[in-house]
């Protein structure tokens, strides 16, 4: 019974995505909504991304120096491991988990409120494809802005590591720079961006489905917002395993 329930939810999700990815009826209105959603979901998230990335980069650098550095290892190993952690996992996977809580709850509560107050029903009565009109700009906006958030996150994390080196005197800045430059593989940056595109689609489409299909009153809107964050986080972690294995080959 549980399997049938989840298969039914998957079917409803795929049907909604089929309605969403259609040609917008008015391209001018679509681009207006697209710019608005890109600013609301992505640009407004830059602050929290930079703040968290700065302190996480500093903490990672401190932890690597205290727990990994030893007389038997080169002095640049702390900078090297800090760079690898930031590029491979934090700036793509962990940052997207954080954004799933901020952006996902926003999307689910917005669409859920529109469903409860019958605004979506009004759009349907007017002959508007409400799924395409409301959801597609959110998905496209998130897919567009996510690579920039990943790059900003990686750069700010490295700045946090340098702040630790200069202000905290945890390790010499020259050793940190040498570690950051050691055996650098540019593919890791592209791998992080590619993974973030999949995560961005999950962050925008799954909460949109949870909010769009709300039934009942305002209490169900809160439940849909919670379900959206939990479902998005689980799917991000689940897909991260397969994407990392696929892209690392």
PDB file of C-alpha atoms in Angstrom:
ATOM      1  CA  UNK A   1       0.000   0.000   0.000  1.00  0.00           C
ATOM      2  CA  UNK A   2       2.826   2.416   0.822  1.00  0.00           C
ATOM      3  CA  UNK A   3       4.504   1.690  -2.528  1.00  0.00           C
ATOM      4  CA  UNK A   4       1.241   2.346  -4.379  1.00  0.00           C
ATOM      5  CA  UNK A   5       0.812   5.602  -2.477  1.00  0.00           C
ATOM      6  CA  UNK A   6       4.260   6.861  -3.475  1.00  0.00           C
ATOM      7  CA  UNK A   7       3.772   5.713  -7.063  1.00  0.00           C
ATOM      8  CA  UNK A   8       0.523   7.694  -7.187  1.00  0.00           C
ATOM      9  CA  UNK A   9       2.345  10.783  -5.857  1.00  0.00           C
ATOM     10  CA  UNK A  10       5.094  10.281  -8.450  1.00  0.00           C
ATOM     11  CA  UNK A  11       2.483  10.047 -11.195  1.00  0.00           C
ATOM     12  CA  UNK A  12       0.803  13.275 -10.057  1.00  0.00           C
ATOM     13  CA  UNK A  13       4.198  14.963  -9.920  1.00  0.00           C
ATOM     14  CA  UNK A  14       5.106  13.892 -13.463  1.00  0.00           C
ATOM     15  CA  UNK A  15       1.713  15.004 -14.765  1.00  0.00           C
ATOM     16  CA  UNK A  16       2.180  18.412 -13.133  1.00  0.00           C
ATOM     17  CA  UNK A  17       5.666  18.744 -14.645  1.00  0.00           C
ATOM     18  CA  UNK A  18       4.167  17.839 -18.034  1.00  0.00           C
ATOM     19  CA  UNK A  19       1.761  20.763 -17.709  1.00  0.00           C
ATOM     20  CA  UNK A  20       4.516  23.019 -16.392  1.00  0.00           C
ATOM     21  CA  UNK A  21       6.990  22.522 -19.241  1.00  0.00           C
ATOM     22  CA  UNK A  22       4.846  23.869 -22.031  1.00  0.00           C
ATOM     23  CA  UNK A  23       5.263  26.958 -24.178  1.00  0.00           C
ATOM     24  CA  UNK A  24       4.126  30.032 -22.184  1.00  0.00           C
ATOM     25  CA  UNK A  25       1.059  31.697 -23.633  1.00  0.00           C
ATOM     26  CA  UNK A  26       2.527  35.187 -23.195  1.00  0.00           C
ATOM     27  CA  UNK A  27       6.316  35.313 -23.405  1.00  0.00           C
ATOM     28  CA  UNK A  28       6.487  38.900 -22.158  1.00  0.00           C
ATOM     29  CA  UNK A  29       4.639  37.953 -18.978  1.00  0.00           C
ATOM     30  CA  UNK A  30       6.810  34.850 -18.585  1.00  0.00           C
ATOM     31  CA  UNK A  31      10.067  36.834 -18.763  1.00  0.00           C
ATOM     32  CA  UNK A  32       8.701  39.342 -16.280  1.00  0.00           C
ATOM     33  CA  UNK A  33       7.890  36.551 -13.825  1.00  0.00           C
ATOM     34  CA  UNK A  34      11.206  34.853 -14.615  1.00  0.00           C
ATOM     35  CA  UNK A  35      13.228  37.927 -13.624  1.00  0.00           C
ATOM     36  CA  UNK A  36      11.089  38.400 -10.522  1.00  0.00           C
ATOM     37  CA  UNK A  37      11.535  34.793  -9.352  1.00  0.00           C
ATOM     38  CA  UNK A  38      15.264  34.839 -10.102  1.00  0.00           C
ATOM     39  CA  UNK A  39      15.614  37.878  -7.848  1.00  0.00           C
ATOM     40  CA  UNK A  40      13.292  36.564  -5.129  1.00  0.00           C
ATOM     41  CA  UNK A  41      14.610  33.004  -4.933  1.00  0.00           C
ATOM     42  CA  UNK A  42      18.247  33.450  -5.930  1.00  0.00           C
ATOM     43  CA  UNK A  43      19.498  37.000  -5.430  1.00  0.00           C
ATOM     44  CA  UNK A  44      17.810  37.293  -2.031  1.00  0.00           C
ATOM     45  CA  UNK A  45      19.595  34.100  -0.972  1.00  0.00           C
ATOM     46  CA  UNK A  46      23.094  35.431  -1.686  1.00  0.00           C
ATOM     47  CA  UNK A  47      23.408  36.948   1.797  1.00  0.00           C
ATOM     48  CA  UNK A  48      22.825  33.714   3.708  1.00  0.00           C
ATOM     49  CA  UNK A  49      24.985  31.776   1.223  1.00  0.00           C
ATOM     50  CA  UNK A  50      27.952  34.124   1.709  1.00  0.00           C
ATOM     51  CA  UNK A  51      27.555  34.239   5.496  1.00  0.00           C
ATOM     52  CA  UNK A  52      27.360  30.467   5.963  1.00  0.00           C
ATOM     53  CA  UNK A  53      30.116  29.750   3.419  1.00  0.00           C
ATOM     54  CA  UNK A  54      32.537  32.186   5.080  1.00  0.00           C
ATOM     55  CA  UNK A  55      32.249  30.620   8.525  1.00  0.00           C
ATOM     56  CA  UNK A  56      32.129  27.039   7.230  1.00  0.00           C
ATOM     57  CA  UNK A  57      35.324  27.659   5.239  1.00  0.00           C
ATOM     58  CA  UNK A  58      36.980  29.017   8.377  1.00  0.00           C
ATOM     59  CA  UNK A  59      35.810  26.089  10.519  1.00  0.00           C
ATOM     60  CA  UNK A  60      36.902  23.486   7.940  1.00  0.00           C
ATOM     61  CA  UNK A  61      40.363  25.044   7.773  1.00  0.00           C
ATOM     62  CA  UNK A  62      40.696  25.007  11.576  1.00  0.00           C
ATOM     63  CA  UNK A  63      39.490  21.403  11.843  1.00  0.00           C
ATOM     64  CA  UNK A  64      41.835  20.206   9.112  1.00  0.00           C
ATOM     65  CA  UNK A  65      44.796  21.920  10.771  1.00  0.00           C
ATOM     66  CA  UNK A  66      44.022  20.576  14.253  1.00  0.00           C
ATOM     67  CA  UNK A  67      42.988  17.013  13.353  1.00  0.00           C
ATOM     68  CA  UNK A  68      44.863  16.088  10.161  1.00  0.00           C
ATOM     69  CA  UNK A  69      48.116  18.067  10.221  1.00  0.00           C
ATOM     70  CA  UNK A  70      51.054  16.107  11.632  1.00  0.00           C
ATOM     71  CA  UNK A  71      54.857  16.124  11.294  1.00  0.00           C
ATOM     72  CA  UNK A  72      54.530  13.248   8.829  1.00  0.00           C
ATOM     73  CA  UNK A  73      52.417  15.251   6.374  1.00  0.00           C
ATOM     74  CA  UNK A  74      53.260  18.236   4.170  1.00  0.00           C
ATOM     75  CA  UNK A  75      52.305  21.604   5.615  1.00  0.00           C
ATOM     76  CA  UNK A  76      49.998  22.378   2.711  1.00  0.00           C
ATOM     77  CA  UNK A  77      47.655  19.431   3.419  1.00  0.00           C
ATOM     78  CA  UNK A  78      45.210  21.624   5.391  1.00  0.00           C
ATOM     79  CA  UNK A  79      44.665  23.980   2.454  1.00  0.00           C
ATOM     80  CA  UNK A  80      44.350  21.071   0.037  1.00  0.00           C
ATOM     81  CA  UNK A  81      41.670  19.256   2.060  1.00  0.00           C
ATOM     82  CA  UNK A  82      39.792  22.527   2.681  1.00  0.00           C
ATOM     83  CA  UNK A  83      39.614  23.174  -1.062  1.00  0.00           C
ATOM     84  CA  UNK A  84      38.472  19.645  -1.863  1.00  0.00           C
ATOM     85  CA  UNK A  85      35.700  19.687   0.751  1.00  0.00           C
ATOM     86  CA  UNK A  86      34.417  23.091  -0.374  1.00  0.00           C
ATOM     87  CA  UNK A  87      34.414  22.260  -4.079  1.00  0.00           C
ATOM     88  CA  UNK A  88      33.219  18.668  -3.998  1.00  0.00           C
ATOM     89  CA  UNK A  89      30.505  18.693  -1.348  1.00  0.00           C
ATOM     90  CA  UNK A  90      29.826  21.840   0.618  1.00  0.00           C
ATOM     91  CA  UNK A  91      29.294  24.407  -2.156  1.00  0.00           C
ATOM     92  CA  UNK A  92      26.964  22.112  -4.080  1.00  0.00           C
ATOM     93  CA  UNK A  93      25.293  19.554  -1.821  1.00  0.00           C
ATOM     94  CA  UNK A  94      25.297  21.101   1.662  1.00  0.00           C
ATOM     95  CA  UNK A  95      24.524  24.598   0.373  1.00  0.00           C
ATOM     96  CA  UNK A  96      21.591  23.240  -1.627  1.00  0.00           C
ATOM     97  CA  UNK A  97      20.289  21.538   1.522  1.00  0.00           C
ATOM     98  CA  UNK A  98      20.327  24.921   3.241  1.00  0.00           C
ATOM     99  CA  UNK A  99      18.572  26.535   0.282  1.00  0.00           C
ATOM    100  CA  UNK A 100      15.970  23.748   0.311  1.00  0.00           C
ATOM    101  CA  UNK A 101      14.894  25.013   3.714  1.00  0.00           C
ATOM    102  CA  UNK A 102      14.777  28.672   2.713  1.00  0.00           C
ATOM    103  CA  UNK A 103      13.598  28.533  -0.905  1.00  0.00           C
ATOM    104  CA  UNK A 104      11.550  25.329  -0.666  1.00  0.00           C
ATOM    105  CA  UNK A 105       9.387  26.529   2.208  1.00  0.00           C
ATOM    106  CA  UNK A 106       8.901  29.862   0.432  1.00  0.00           C
ATOM    107  CA  UNK A 107       7.666  28.229  -2.782  1.00  0.00           C
ATOM    108  CA  UNK A 108       5.436  25.691  -1.026  1.00  0.00           C
ATOM    109  CA  UNK A 109       3.786  28.262   1.254  1.00  0.00           C
ATOM    110  CA  UNK A 110       3.261  30.737  -1.596  1.00  0.00           C
ATOM    111  CA  UNK A 111       1.593  28.243  -3.930  1.00  0.00           C
ATOM    112  CA  UNK A 112      -0.256  26.567  -1.059  1.00  0.00           C
ATOM    113  CA  UNK A 113      -1.761  29.892  -0.006  1.00  0.00           C
ATOM    114  CA  UNK A 114      -2.800  30.583  -3.596  1.00  0.00           C
ATOM    115  CA  UNK A 115      -4.463  27.163  -3.780  1.00  0.00           C
ATOM    116  CA  UNK A 116      -6.304  27.587  -0.464  1.00  0.00           C
ATOM    117  CA  UNK A 117      -7.511  31.081  -1.356  1.00  0.00           C
ATOM    118  CA  UNK A 118      -8.689  29.756  -4.759  1.00  0.00           C
ATOM    119  CA  UNK A 119      -6.418  32.036  -6.782  1.00  0.00           C
ATOM    120  CA  UNK A 120      -5.172  29.046  -8.796  1.00  0.00           C
ATOM    121  CA  UNK A 121      -8.765  28.000  -9.466  1.00  0.00           C
ATOM    122  CA  UNK A 122      -9.465  31.524 -10.744  1.00  0.00           C
ATOM    123  CA  UNK A 123      -6.544  31.253 -13.187  1.00  0.00           C
ATOM    124  CA  UNK A 124      -7.874  27.908 -14.437  1.00  0.00           C
ATOM    125  CA  UNK A 125     -11.345  29.384 -14.953  1.00  0.00           C
ATOM    126  CA  UNK A 126      -9.817  32.181 -17.056  1.00  0.00           C
ATOM    127  CA  UNK A 127      -8.209  29.542 -19.281  1.00  0.00           C
ATOM    128  CA  UNK A 128      -4.642  30.130 -18.060  1.00  0.00           C
ATOM    129  CA  UNK A 129      -2.266  27.186 -17.678  1.00  0.00           C
ATOM    130  CA  UNK A 130      -1.647  27.891 -13.999  1.00  0.00           C
ATOM    131  CA  UNK A 131       1.147  25.298 -13.687  1.00  0.00           C
ATOM    132  CA  UNK A 132       3.175  26.893 -16.475  1.00  0.00           C
ATOM    133  CA  UNK A 133       2.368  30.431 -15.342  1.00  0.00           C
ATOM    134  CA  UNK A 134       3.287  29.905 -11.678  1.00  0.00           C
ATOM    135  CA  UNK A 135       5.857  27.085 -11.554  1.00  0.00           C
ATOM    136  CA  UNK A 136       7.948  27.377 -14.735  1.00  0.00           C
ATOM    137  CA  UNK A 137       9.424  30.830 -13.878  1.00  0.00           C
ATOM    138  CA  UNK A 138      10.447  29.520 -10.453  1.00  0.00           C
ATOM    139  CA  UNK A 139      12.214  26.476 -11.911  1.00  0.00           C
ATOM    140  CA  UNK A 140      13.968  28.432 -14.668  1.00  0.00           C
ATOM    141  CA  UNK A 141      14.957  31.218 -12.294  1.00  0.00           C
ATOM    142  CA  UNK A 142      16.466  28.770  -9.813  1.00  0.00           C
ATOM    143  CA  UNK A 143      18.329  26.867 -12.545  1.00  0.00           C
ATOM    144  CA  UNK A 144      19.780  30.155 -13.828  1.00  0.00           C
ATOM    145  CA  UNK A 145      20.979  31.588 -10.530  1.00  0.00           C
ATOM    146  CA  UNK A 146      22.243  28.386  -8.876  1.00  0.00           C
ATOM    147  CA  UNK A 147      25.677  28.203 -10.640  1.00  0.00           C
ATOM    148  CA  UNK A 148      26.435  31.734  -9.436  1.00  0.00           C
ATOM    149  CA  UNK A 149      25.481  30.798  -5.871  1.00  0.00           C
ATOM    150  CA  UNK A 150      27.809  27.773  -6.038  1.00  0.00           C
ATOM    151  CA  UNK A 151      30.728  29.884  -7.296  1.00  0.00           C
ATOM    152  CA  UNK A 152      30.095  32.575  -4.683  1.00  0.00           C
ATOM    153  CA  UNK A 153      29.924  29.894  -1.987  1.00  0.00           C
ATOM    154  CA  UNK A 154      33.256  28.328  -2.966  1.00  0.00           C
ATOM    155  CA  UNK A 155      35.011  31.696  -3.215  1.00  0.00           C
ATOM    156  CA  UNK A 156      33.629  32.907   0.121  1.00  0.00           C
ATOM    157  CA  UNK A 157      34.590  29.632   1.821  1.00  0.00           C
ATOM    158  CA  UNK A 158      38.182  30.115   0.658  1.00  0.00           C
ATOM    159  CA  UNK A 159      38.083  33.701   1.948  1.00  0.00           C
ATOM    160  CA  UNK A 160      36.971  32.318   5.313  1.00  0.00           C
ATOM    161  CA  UNK A 161      39.945  29.977   5.313  1.00  0.00           C
ATOM    162  CA  UNK A 162      42.279  32.909   4.580  1.00  0.00           C
ATOM    163  CA  UNK A 163      40.654  34.909   7.379  1.00  0.00           C
ATOM    164  CA  UNK A 164      41.500  32.057   9.734  1.00  0.00           C
ATOM    165  CA  UNK A 165      45.079  31.994   8.453  1.00  0.00           C
ATOM    166  CA  UNK A 166      45.651  35.747   8.735  1.00  0.00           C
ATOM    167  CA  UNK A 167      43.584  36.635  11.813  1.00  0.00           C
ATOM    168  CA  UNK A 168      43.601  33.389  13.793  1.00  0.00           C
ATOM    169  CA  UNK A 169      47.223  32.449  13.090  1.00  0.00           C
ATOM    170  CA  UNK A 170      46.119  28.822  12.703  1.00  0.00           C
ATOM    171  CA  UNK A 171      48.496  28.182   9.799  1.00  0.00           C
ATOM    172  CA  UNK A 172      50.740  30.327   7.591  1.00  0.00           C
ATOM    173  CA  UNK A 173      48.905  31.896   4.609  1.00  0.00           C
ATOM    174  CA  UNK A 174      51.650  30.702   2.263  1.00  0.00           C
ATOM    175  CA  UNK A 175      51.032  27.082   3.257  1.00  0.00           C
ATOM    176  CA  UNK A 176      47.281  27.589   2.734  1.00  0.00           C
ATOM    177  CA  UNK A 177      47.890  29.066  -0.727  1.00  0.00           C
ATOM    178  CA  UNK A 178      50.196  26.199  -1.651  1.00  0.00           C
ATOM    179  CA  UNK A 179      47.564  23.678  -0.567  1.00  0.00           C
ATOM    180  CA  UNK A 180      44.798  25.433  -2.484  1.00  0.00           C
ATOM    181  CA  UNK A 181      46.900  25.316  -5.657  1.00  0.00           C
ATOM    182  CA  UNK A 182      48.195  21.746  -5.254  1.00  0.00           C
ATOM    183  CA  UNK A 183      46.911  19.268  -7.889  1.00  0.00           C
ATOM    184  CA  UNK A 184      43.958  21.480  -8.775  1.00  0.00           C
ATOM    185  CA  UNK A 185      41.458  19.767 -11.067  1.00  0.00           C
ATOM    186  CA  UNK A 186      39.161  22.230 -12.918  1.00  0.00           C
ATOM    187  CA  UNK A 187      36.631  19.421 -13.472  1.00  0.00           C
ATOM    188  CA  UNK A 188      35.703  19.620  -9.776  1.00  0.00           C
ATOM    189  CA  UNK A 189      34.235  23.089 -10.354  1.00  0.00           C
ATOM    190  CA  UNK A 190      32.165  21.843 -13.294  1.00  0.00           C
ATOM    191  CA  UNK A 191      31.108  18.785 -11.313  1.00  0.00           C
ATOM    192  CA  UNK A 192      29.876  21.034  -8.503  1.00  0.00           C
ATOM    193  CA  UNK A 193      27.908  23.194 -10.962  1.00  0.00           C
ATOM    194  CA  UNK A 194      26.375  20.181 -12.741  1.00  0.00           C
ATOM    195  CA  UNK A 195      25.267  18.663  -9.433  1.00  0.00           C
ATOM    196  CA  UNK A 196      23.800  21.998  -8.343  1.00  0.00           C
ATOM    197  CA  UNK A 197      21.630  22.111 -11.474  1.00  0.00           C
ATOM    198  CA  UNK A 198      19.968  18.829 -10.532  1.00  0.00           C
ATOM    199  CA  UNK A 199      19.551  20.034  -6.962  1.00  0.00           C
ATOM    200  CA  UNK A 200      18.116  23.357  -8.146  1.00  0.00           C
ATOM    201  CA  UNK A 201      15.448  21.504 -10.105  1.00  0.00           C
ATOM    202  CA  UNK A 202      14.574  19.465  -7.011  1.00  0.00           C
ATOM    203  CA  UNK A 203      14.498  22.561  -4.785  1.00  0.00           C
ATOM    204  CA  UNK A 204      12.095  24.371  -7.110  1.00  0.00           C
ATOM    205  CA  UNK A 205       9.878  21.604  -8.529  1.00  0.00           C
ATOM    206  CA  UNK A 206       9.219  19.414  -5.457  1.00  0.00           C
ATOM    207  CA  UNK A 207       8.061  22.282  -3.169  1.00  0.00           C
ATOM    208  CA  UNK A 208       6.017  23.648  -6.085  1.00  0.00           C
ATOM    209  CA  UNK A 209       4.242  20.289  -6.348  1.00  0.00           C
ATOM    210  CA  UNK A 210       3.648  20.169  -2.577  1.00  0.00           C
ATOM    211  CA  UNK A 211       2.179  23.662  -2.550  1.00  0.00           C
ATOM    212  CA  UNK A 212       0.225  23.366  -5.799  1.00  0.00           C
ATOM    213  CA  UNK A 213      -1.567  20.192  -4.705  1.00  0.00           C
ATOM    214  CA  UNK A 214      -2.546  21.366  -1.199  1.00  0.00           C
ATOM    215  CA  UNK A 215      -6.039  20.331  -0.126  1.00  0.00           C
ATOM    216  CA  UNK A 216      -7.862  21.806   2.845  1.00  0.00           C
ATOM    217  CA  UNK A 217      -7.199  24.958   4.823  1.00  0.00           C
ATOM    218  CA  UNK A 218      -4.313  27.023   6.143  1.00  0.00           C
ATOM    219  CA  UNK A 219      -3.144  24.206   8.450  1.00  0.00           C
ATOM    220  CA  UNK A 220      -2.428  22.072   5.388  1.00  0.00           C
ATOM    221  CA  UNK A 221      -0.302  24.876   3.936  1.00  0.00           C
ATOM    222  CA  UNK A 222       2.085  24.593   6.882  1.00  0.00           C
ATOM    223  CA  UNK A 223       2.144  20.821   6.526  1.00  0.00           C
ATOM    224  CA  UNK A 224       2.868  21.136   2.802  1.00  0.00           C
ATOM    225  CA  UNK A 225       5.745  23.518   3.551  1.00  0.00           C
ATOM    226  CA  UNK A 226       7.246  21.008   5.994  1.00  0.00           C
ATOM    227  CA  UNK A 227       6.759  18.110   3.559  1.00  0.00           C
ATOM    228  CA  UNK A 228       8.412  20.165   0.822  1.00  0.00           C
ATOM    229  CA  UNK A 229      11.570  20.813   2.850  1.00  0.00           C
ATOM    230  CA  UNK A 230      11.849  17.209   4.058  1.00  0.00           C
ATOM    231  CA  UNK A 231      11.186  15.704   0.612  1.00  0.00           C
ATOM    232  CA  UNK A 232      13.618  18.067  -1.110  1.00  0.00           C
ATOM    233  CA  UNK A 233      16.367  17.351   1.421  1.00  0.00           C
ATOM    234  CA  UNK A 234      15.944  13.578   1.124  1.00  0.00           C
ATOM    235  CA  UNK A 235      15.927  13.704  -2.687  1.00  0.00           C
ATOM    236  CA  UNK A 236      19.032  15.920  -2.734  1.00  0.00           C
ATOM    237  CA  UNK A 237      20.940  13.484  -0.534  1.00  0.00           C
ATOM    238  CA  UNK A 238      19.642  10.507  -2.527  1.00  0.00           C
ATOM    239  CA  UNK A 239      20.597  11.980  -5.891  1.00  0.00           C
ATOM    240  CA  UNK A 240      23.944  13.234  -4.552  1.00  0.00           C
ATOM    241  CA  UNK A 241      25.116   9.645  -4.115  1.00  0.00           C
ATOM    242  CA  UNK A 242      24.380   8.725  -7.740  1.00  0.00           C
ATOM    243  CA  UNK A 243      25.601  12.011  -9.234  1.00  0.00           C
ATOM    244  CA  UNK A 244      28.901  11.837  -7.334  1.00  0.00           C
ATOM    245  CA  UNK A 245      29.452   8.255  -8.465  1.00  0.00           C
ATOM    246  CA  UNK A 246      28.498   9.101 -12.061  1.00  0.00           C
ATOM    247  CA  UNK A 247      30.532  12.289 -12.394  1.00  0.00           C
ATOM    248  CA  UNK A 248      33.624  10.924 -10.632  1.00  0.00           C
ATOM    249  CA  UNK A 249      34.176   8.159 -13.168  1.00  0.00           C
TER     250      UNK A 249
END
